[in-house]
Tab-separated table of C-alpha atoms in Angstrom:
chain	number	residue	atom	x	y	z
A	1	MET	CA	-21.844	-16.080	-6.429
A	2	ARG	CA	-18.947	-18.519	-6.417
A	3	HIS	CA	-15.623	-17.359	-7.823
A	4	ASN	CA	-12.610	-19.267	-9.120
A	5	LEU	CA	-9.334	-17.948	-7.740
A	6	GLU	CA	-7.591	-18.596	-11.054
A	7	GLU	CA	-9.752	-15.962	-12.726
A	8	ALA	CA	-7.513	-13.270	-11.233
A	9	VAL	CA	-4.303	-14.588	-12.823
A	10	ASN	CA	-3.156	-12.905	-16.027
A	11	PRO	CA	0.442	-13.821	-16.977
A	12	GLU	CA	0.777	-10.646	-19.020
A	13	PHE	CA	0.819	-8.606	-15.802
A	14	ALA	CA	2.995	-8.879	-12.709
A	15	HIS	CA	0.248	-8.132	-10.185
A	16	ILE	CA	-2.205	-10.807	-9.052
A	17	PRO	CA	-5.173	-9.129	-7.240
A	18	ILE	CA	-5.350	-10.205	-3.619
A	19	MET	CA	-8.425	-10.999	-1.438
A	20	TRP	CA	-10.818	-10.003	-4.220
A	21	ARG	CA	-13.226	-12.816	-3.319
A	22	GLU	CA	-13.666	-11.405	0.177
A	23	MET	CA	-14.222	-7.920	-1.299
A	24	PHE	CA	-16.828	-9.319	-3.678
A	25	GLU	CA	-18.755	-10.808	-0.774
A	26	PHE	CA	-18.986	-7.435	0.921
A	27	VAL	CA	-20.004	-5.734	-2.329
A	28	GLU	CA	-22.638	-8.360	-3.181
A	29	GLY	CA	-24.117	-8.014	0.322
A	30	SER	CA	-24.141	-4.199	0.316
A	31	ALA	CA	-27.148	-1.946	-0.110
A	32	SER	CA	-26.085	-1.087	-3.677
A	33	GLY	CA	-25.442	-4.730	-4.537
A	34	GLY	CA	-22.613	-4.068	-6.958
A	35	LYS	CA	-24.190	-1.071	-8.654
A	36	GLY	CA	-22.882	2.480	-8.585
A	37	THR	CA	-19.320	3.811	-8.475
A	38	LEU	CA	-16.188	2.139	-7.172
A	39	VAL	CA	-13.263	4.456	-6.436
A	40	ASP	CA	-10.052	2.433	-6.828
A	41	CYS	CA	-7.635	4.698	-4.983
A	42	THR	CA	-4.563	2.544	-5.700
A	43	LEU	CA	-5.006	1.297	-9.253
A	44	GLY	CA	-1.590	-0.243	-9.963
A	45	GLU	CA	-1.773	-2.471	-13.009
A	46	GLY	CA	-5.562	-2.472	-12.721
A	47	GLY	CA	-6.079	-6.040	-11.531
A	48	HIS	CA	-8.789	-5.290	-8.953
A	49	SER	CA	-10.612	-2.810	-11.182
A	50	ASP	CA	-10.593	-5.260	-14.074
A	51	LEU	CA	-12.223	-7.952	-11.907
A	52	PHE	CA	-14.840	-5.616	-10.482
A	53	LEU	CA	-15.804	-4.376	-13.952
A	54	ARG	CA	-16.003	-7.918	-15.309
A	55	PHE	CA	-18.189	-9.309	-12.562
A	56	PHE	CA	-20.402	-6.287	-11.815
A	57	PRO	CA	-21.854	-5.038	-15.151
A	58	ASP	CA	-23.677	-2.124	-13.510
A	59	LEU	CA	-20.539	-0.798	-11.838
A	60	LYS	CA	-18.383	2.165	-12.901
A	61	VAL	CA	-14.862	2.856	-11.681
A	62	ILE	CA	-12.892	6.024	-10.986
A	63	ALA	CA	-9.262	4.991	-10.634
A	64	PHE	CA	-6.367	6.896	-9.018
A	65	GLU	CA	-2.678	6.129	-9.673
A	66	ARG	CA	0.244	8.386	-8.837
A	67	ASP	CA	2.834	6.626	-11.012
A	68	PRO	CA	2.417	7.646	-14.690
A	69	GLU	CA	4.346	4.588	-15.968
A	70	ILE	CA	2.131	1.984	-14.337
A	71	LEU	CA	-0.961	4.108	-15.100
A	72	GLU	CA	-0.224	3.702	-18.820
A	73	VAL	CA	-0.046	-0.062	-18.375
A	74	ALA	CA	-3.380	-0.076	-16.543
A	75	MET	CA	-5.081	2.145	-19.128
A	76	ARG	CA	-4.135	-0.239	-21.895
A	77	ARG	CA	-5.352	-3.218	-19.890
A	78	LEU	CA	-8.655	-1.607	-18.964
A	79	SER	CA	-9.455	-0.018	-22.334
A	80	VAL	CA	-11.804	-2.941	-23.046
A	81	HIS	CA	-14.174	-1.520	-20.497
A	82	GLY	CA	-14.634	1.751	-22.400
A	83	ASP	CA	-16.219	4.663	-20.582
A	84	ARG	CA	-17.112	2.500	-17.559
A	85	ILE	CA	-13.735	3.555	-16.096
A	86	SER	CA	-12.029	6.926	-15.824
A	87	PHE	CA	-8.444	7.611	-14.713
A	88	VAL	CA	-6.840	10.202	-12.486
A	89	ASN	CA	-3.051	10.553	-12.316
A	90	SER	CA	-2.865	11.543	-8.671
A	91	ASN	CA	-1.874	10.312	-5.224
A	92	PHE	CA	-4.704	8.510	-3.370
A	93	SER	CA	-4.300	11.051	-0.566
A	94	GLU	CA	-5.891	13.583	-2.912
A	95	ALA	CA	-8.827	11.382	-3.891
A	96	ALA	CA	-11.469	13.143	-1.785
A	97	GLU	CA	-10.486	16.558	-3.104
A	98	ARG	CA	-10.396	15.416	-6.698
A	99	LEU	CA	-13.704	13.589	-6.463
A	100	SER	CA	-15.331	16.652	-4.941
A	101	GLU	CA	-14.071	18.725	-7.864
A	102	MET	CA	-15.534	16.160	-10.280
A	103	GLY	CA	-18.873	16.176	-8.440
A	104	ALA	CA	-18.529	12.394	-7.971
A	105	ARG	CA	-19.660	10.199	-5.066
A	106	ALA	CA	-18.359	6.789	-4.064
A	107	ASP	CA	-20.474	3.752	-3.320
A	108	TYR	CA	-17.341	1.658	-2.781
A	109	VAL	CA	-13.795	2.724	-1.964
A	110	LEU	CA	-10.830	0.394	-2.392
A	111	TYR	CA	-7.338	0.955	-0.987
A	112	ASP	CA	-4.577	-1.548	-1.757
A	113	PHE	CA	-1.674	-0.051	0.173
A	114	GLY	CA	1.945	-0.935	-0.318
A	115	ILE	CA	3.920	-1.544	-3.482
A	116	SER	CA	2.582	-3.473	-6.480
A	117	SER	CA	4.290	-6.461	-8.000
A	118	PHE	CA	4.969	-4.353	-11.081
A	119	HIS	CA	7.189	-2.033	-9.041
A	120	PHE	CA	9.049	-4.917	-7.470
A	121	ASP	CA	9.467	-6.989	-10.647
A	122	ARG	CA	9.395	-4.702	-13.648
A	123	SER	CA	9.929	-1.046	-12.805
A	124	GLY	CA	13.709	-1.152	-12.525
A	125	ARG	CA	13.644	1.426	-9.719
A	126	GLY	CA	15.161	-0.598	-6.958
A	127	PHE	CA	12.176	-1.510	-4.787
A	128	GLY	CA	13.575	-4.997	-4.240
A	129	PHE	CA	16.933	-6.718	-4.480
A	130	LYS	CA	16.187	-9.720	-6.696
A	131	GLU	CA	17.958	-7.737	-9.426
A	132	ASP	CA	20.784	-5.237	-9.034
A	133	GLU	CA	19.113	-1.894	-9.799
A	134	PRO	CA	19.703	1.808	-9.110
A	135	LEU	CA	18.627	3.030	-5.689
A	136	ASP	CA	15.616	5.072	-6.674
A	137	MET	CA	12.351	3.772	-5.111
A	138	ARG	CA	10.162	6.666	-6.286
A	139	LEU	CA	6.535	5.829	-7.079
A	140	GLY	CA	6.059	9.143	-8.910
A	141	SER	CA	7.590	12.540	-9.047
A	142	ASN	CA	8.804	13.964	-5.697
A	143	SER	CA	8.799	17.713	-5.333
A	144	ASP	CA	12.096	17.576	-3.457
A	145	GLY	CA	13.686	14.978	-5.728
A	146	LEU	CA	14.206	12.552	-2.841
A	147	THR	CA	15.510	9.116	-3.830
A	148	ALA	CA	16.754	6.082	-1.952
A	149	GLU	CA	20.292	6.849	-3.124
A	150	ARG	CA	20.101	10.316	-1.620
A	151	ILE	CA	18.863	8.950	1.698
A	152	VAL	CA	21.528	6.259	1.902
A	153	ASN	CA	24.449	8.465	0.945
A	154	ARG	CA	23.519	11.864	2.399
A	155	PHE	CA	21.389	11.392	5.518
A	156	SER	CA	23.159	11.402	8.880
A	157	GLU	CA	23.579	8.328	11.062
A	158	ASP	CA	20.866	9.561	13.409
A	159	GLU	CA	18.492	10.215	10.539
A	160	LEU	CA	19.096	6.773	9.035
A	161	THR	CA	18.629	5.149	12.447
A	162	ASP	CA	15.277	6.897	12.880
A	163	ILE	CA	14.074	5.875	9.412
A	164	PHE	CA	15.063	2.243	9.843
A	165	TYR	CA	13.487	1.958	13.271
A	166	ARG	CA	10.343	4.052	12.649
A	167	TYR	CA	9.408	2.706	9.212
A	168	GLY	CA	11.084	-0.704	9.259
A	169	GLU	CA	10.834	-1.611	12.979
A	170	GLU	CA	14.379	-2.850	12.612
A	171	ASN	CA	16.164	-3.730	15.892
A	172	TRP	CA	19.567	-3.344	14.251
A	173	SER	CA	18.814	0.180	13.027
A	174	ARG	CA	21.737	1.986	14.730
A	175	HIS	CA	24.249	-0.680	13.823
A	176	ILE	CA	23.199	-0.749	10.160
A	177	ALA	CA	23.158	3.052	9.931
A	178	ARG	CA	26.673	3.193	11.313
A	179	ILE	CA	27.915	0.575	8.842
A	180	ILE	CA	26.344	2.501	5.942
A	181	CYS	CA	27.980	5.755	7.015
A	182	GLU	CA	31.396	4.028	7.325
A	183	ARG	CA	31.064	2.388	3.895
A	184	ARG	CA	29.966	5.495	2.000
A	185	GLN	CA	33.068	7.366	3.155
A	186	LYS	CA	35.029	5.041	0.854
A	187	ARG	CA	32.550	5.101	-2.010
A	188	PRO	CA	28.796	5.799	-2.290
A	189	LEU	CA	26.215	3.016	-2.340
A	190	MET	CA	24.535	3.200	-5.754
A	191	THR	CA	22.639	-0.072	-6.292
A	192	THR	CA	20.227	-2.340	-4.506
A	193	GLY	CA	22.708	-5.182	-4.618
A	194	GLU	CA	25.310	-3.154	-2.786
A	195	LEU	CA	22.894	-2.110	-0.066
A	196	ALA	CA	21.339	-5.585	0.358
A	197	GLN	CA	24.783	-7.173	0.679
A	198	LEU	CA	25.934	-4.607	3.232
A	199	VAL	CA	22.875	-5.237	5.421
A	200	LEU	CA	23.252	-8.992	5.029
A	201	GLU	CA	26.794	-8.773	6.346
A	202	ALA	CA	25.907	-6.275	9.065
A	203	ILE	CA	23.449	-8.537	10.862
A	204	PRO	CA	24.991	-11.683	12.453
A	205	LYS	CA	23.750	-14.915	10.871
A	206	LYS	CA	22.250	-16.210	14.118
A	207	PHE	CA	19.793	-13.316	14.001
A	208	HIS	CA	18.667	-13.930	10.418
A	209	VAL	CA	15.033	-14.915	10.071
A	210	ARG	CA	14.352	-17.927	7.929
A	211	ASN	CA	12.993	-17.182	4.436
A	212	ILE	CA	13.213	-13.421	4.987
A	213	HIS	CA	16.236	-11.513	3.648
A	214	PRO	CA	17.791	-9.350	6.407
A	215	ALA	CA	17.547	-6.271	4.133
A	216	THR	CA	13.788	-6.516	3.725
A	217	ARG	CA	12.943	-4.145	6.580
A	218	ILE	CA	15.580	-1.649	5.537
A	219	PHE	CA	14.257	-1.494	1.952
A	220	GLN	CA	10.717	-1.105	3.292
A	221	ALA	CA	11.766	1.739	5.585
A	222	ILE	CA	13.615	3.658	2.868
A	223	ARG	CA	10.740	3.211	0.363
A	224	ILE	CA	8.193	4.521	2.873
A	225	ARG	CA	10.343	7.556	3.600
A	226	VAL	CA	10.993	8.313	-0.074
A	227	ASN	CA	7.254	8.288	-0.895
A	228	ASP	CA	5.901	9.601	2.423
A	229	GLU	CA	3.491	6.650	2.351
A	230	LEU	CA	2.165	6.670	5.910
A	231	THR	CA	1.234	10.357	5.803
A	232	ALA	CA	-0.611	9.704	2.568
A	233	ILE	CA	-2.611	6.872	4.198
A	234	GLU	CA	-3.580	9.134	7.135
A	235	SER	CA	-4.722	11.922	4.776
A	236	ALA	CA	-6.641	9.554	2.486
A	237	LEU	CA	-8.631	7.803	5.214
A	238	LYS	CA	-9.358	11.060	7.027
A	239	GLY	CA	-11.020	12.735	4.048
A	240	ILE	CA	-12.659	10.024	1.961
A	241	ARG	CA	-15.931	9.784	3.979
A	242	SER	CA	-16.959	13.224	2.778
A	243	VAL	CA	-17.441	11.946	-0.775
A	244	CYS	CA	-19.107	8.647	0.123
A	245	THR	CA	-22.821	7.861	-0.263
A	246	PRO	CA	-24.777	6.532	2.765
A	247	GLY	CA	-24.068	2.794	3.003
A	248	ALA	CA	-20.814	3.090	1.054
A	249	LEU	CA	-18.143	0.469	1.754
A	250	ILE	CA	-14.543	1.482	2.490
A	251	MET	CA	-12.289	-1.513	1.898
A	252	SER	CA	-8.663	-1.158	2.949
A	253	MET	CA	-5.919	-3.750	2.425
A	254	SER	CA	-2.568	-3.397	4.173
A	255	PHE	CA	0.637	-5.428	3.973
A	256	HIS	CA	2.553	-4.542	7.123
A	257	SER	CA	1.769	-3.522	10.671
A	258	LEU	CA	2.458	0.219	10.245
A	259	GLU	CA	-0.166	0.501	7.501
A	260	ASP	CA	-2.699	-1.708	9.302
A	261	ARG	CA	-2.258	0.212	12.532
A	262	ILE	CA	-3.225	3.489	10.797
A	263	VAL	CA	-6.266	1.896	9.174
A	264	LYS	CA	-7.408	0.322	12.428
A	265	GLU	CA	-7.092	3.609	14.309
A	266	ARG	CA	-8.819	5.682	11.621
A	267	PHE	CA	-11.765	3.263	11.410
A	268	ARG	CA	-12.030	3.298	15.218
A	269	LEU	CA	-12.128	7.111	15.262
A	270	LEU	CA	-14.773	7.215	12.542
A	271	HIS	CA	-16.852	4.683	14.432
A	272	ARG	CA	-16.555	6.900	17.525
A	273	GLY	CA	-17.781	9.861	15.509
A	274	CYS	CA	-14.437	11.620	15.448
A	275	GLU	CA	-12.726	13.004	12.357
A	276	CYS	CA	-10.330	15.429	13.995
A	277	GLY	CA	-8.317	12.730	15.782
A	278	HIS	CA	-8.059	14.587	19.093
A	279	GLU	CA	-8.245	12.968	22.495
A	280	PRO	CA	-11.838	12.585	23.796
A	281	LYS	CA	-11.692	15.588	26.147
A	282	MET	CA	-10.476	17.853	23.327
A	283	CYS	CA	-12.509	16.403	20.459
A	284	VAL	CA	-14.738	18.913	18.620
A	285	CYS	CA	-16.691	16.255	16.729
A	286	THR	CA	-20.300	15.132	17.336
A	287	ASN	CA	-19.462	11.662	18.692
A	288	LYS	CA	-22.211	10.272	16.471
A	289	PRO	CA	-20.794	7.216	14.612
A	290	PHE	CA	-19.852	7.933	11.046
A	291	VAL	CA	-19.185	4.260	10.120
A	292	GLU	CA	-20.001	0.732	11.152
A	293	ILE	CA	-16.948	-1.478	11.328
A	294	LEU	CA	-17.669	-4.762	9.480
A	295	THR	CA	-14.389	-6.521	10.281
A	296	LYS	CA	-13.766	-6.621	14.014
A	297	LYS	CA	-10.384	-8.169	13.213
A	298	PRO	CA	-8.605	-7.889	9.844
A	299	LEU	CA	-9.374	-10.653	7.358
A	300	MET	CA	-6.437	-12.639	5.986
A	301	ALA	CA	-5.975	-14.426	2.670
A	302	GLN	CA	-7.260	-18.014	2.546
A	303	GLU	CA	-4.897	-20.932	2.286
A	304	ASP	CA	-5.585	-21.579	-1.416
A	305	GLU	CA	-4.773	-17.973	-2.216
A	306	VAL	CA	-1.527	-18.009	-0.287
A	307	ALA	CA	-0.559	-21.219	-2.136
A	308	LEU	CA	-1.247	-19.509	-5.481
A	309	ASN	CA	0.288	-16.162	-4.558
A	310	ARG	CA	2.849	-16.062	-1.767
A	311	ARG	CA	2.658	-12.260	-1.568
A	312	SER	CA	-0.930	-12.546	-0.239
A	313	ARG	CA	0.269	-14.089	3.014
A	314	SER	CA	0.829	-10.701	4.669
A	315	ALA	CA	-2.363	-9.047	3.442
A	316	ARG	CA	-4.831	-7.659	6.028
A	317	LEU	CA	-8.295	-6.517	4.889
A	318	ARG	CA	-10.462	-4.181	6.965
A	319	VAL	CA	-13.914	-2.988	5.876
A	320	CYS	CA	-16.316	-0.392	7.219
A	321	ARG	CA	-19.692	0.911	6.045
A	322	VAL	CA	-20.569	4.606	6.022
A	323	ILE	CA	-23.679	5.372	8.073
């Protein structure tokens, strides 16, 4: 089945689904052939689910979204599909548990990690710095009330350095953390514009990377810490196999190396027959492969897609099949 890339573009919504053509090829070639249940663990504005429901008439979707605001947007968009889709307001890390409670099984699992275009462009919560917005960065409710503003203005220099280096892989982590601590003694940093400008001035111009704002890694690091994103990815991938049918596809799309590294390692462990994650000598698993890895290397967006949607350039798609 040939697909036109333009079919994914809907100007009413910020998010343009990425690498859906590659996903369709895997689904069309699977044992279920596009029938059964797709679990969309990261619904966002519903772009991927909408395409799957339109092109696969025998498919049903169970969709997870932790952010109630964007979930409302997706529910309005997907209402045309009636009872073919059901919604769960929950973090994707809880998908296996919730599906088990529902007595549901997955024939296809889709993860679209990272932050949606809606959050960057329309949420007003400070995920980017195109507009001057409050330093929030929460995807949903946090039990401890952690926000980007609290991290920037209350965490110690050592804590900030660790966050910037661990989650942003920023070489200037210590220097930027020190500058932030010096600045907030005069007055707190309250907006994205203030933080972005501070980082811009903190890194010498000769070390700026062309077409990438110097604050990009810092914003990424703070966002990951606020939402505990990497822990959620670990938990999600570790548990999802238990609610998959034999032959089910697990499709995972990442947008930076930290996410992709977790996916690669988890798929490798599952292929080795390990779910506990221990070293081989301590592993208590059967060592019988749980999955077959279908992408030896991550797939990347094709040139025409990158030309249409610049945000697709960093996407990495990995797929495995449950045995």
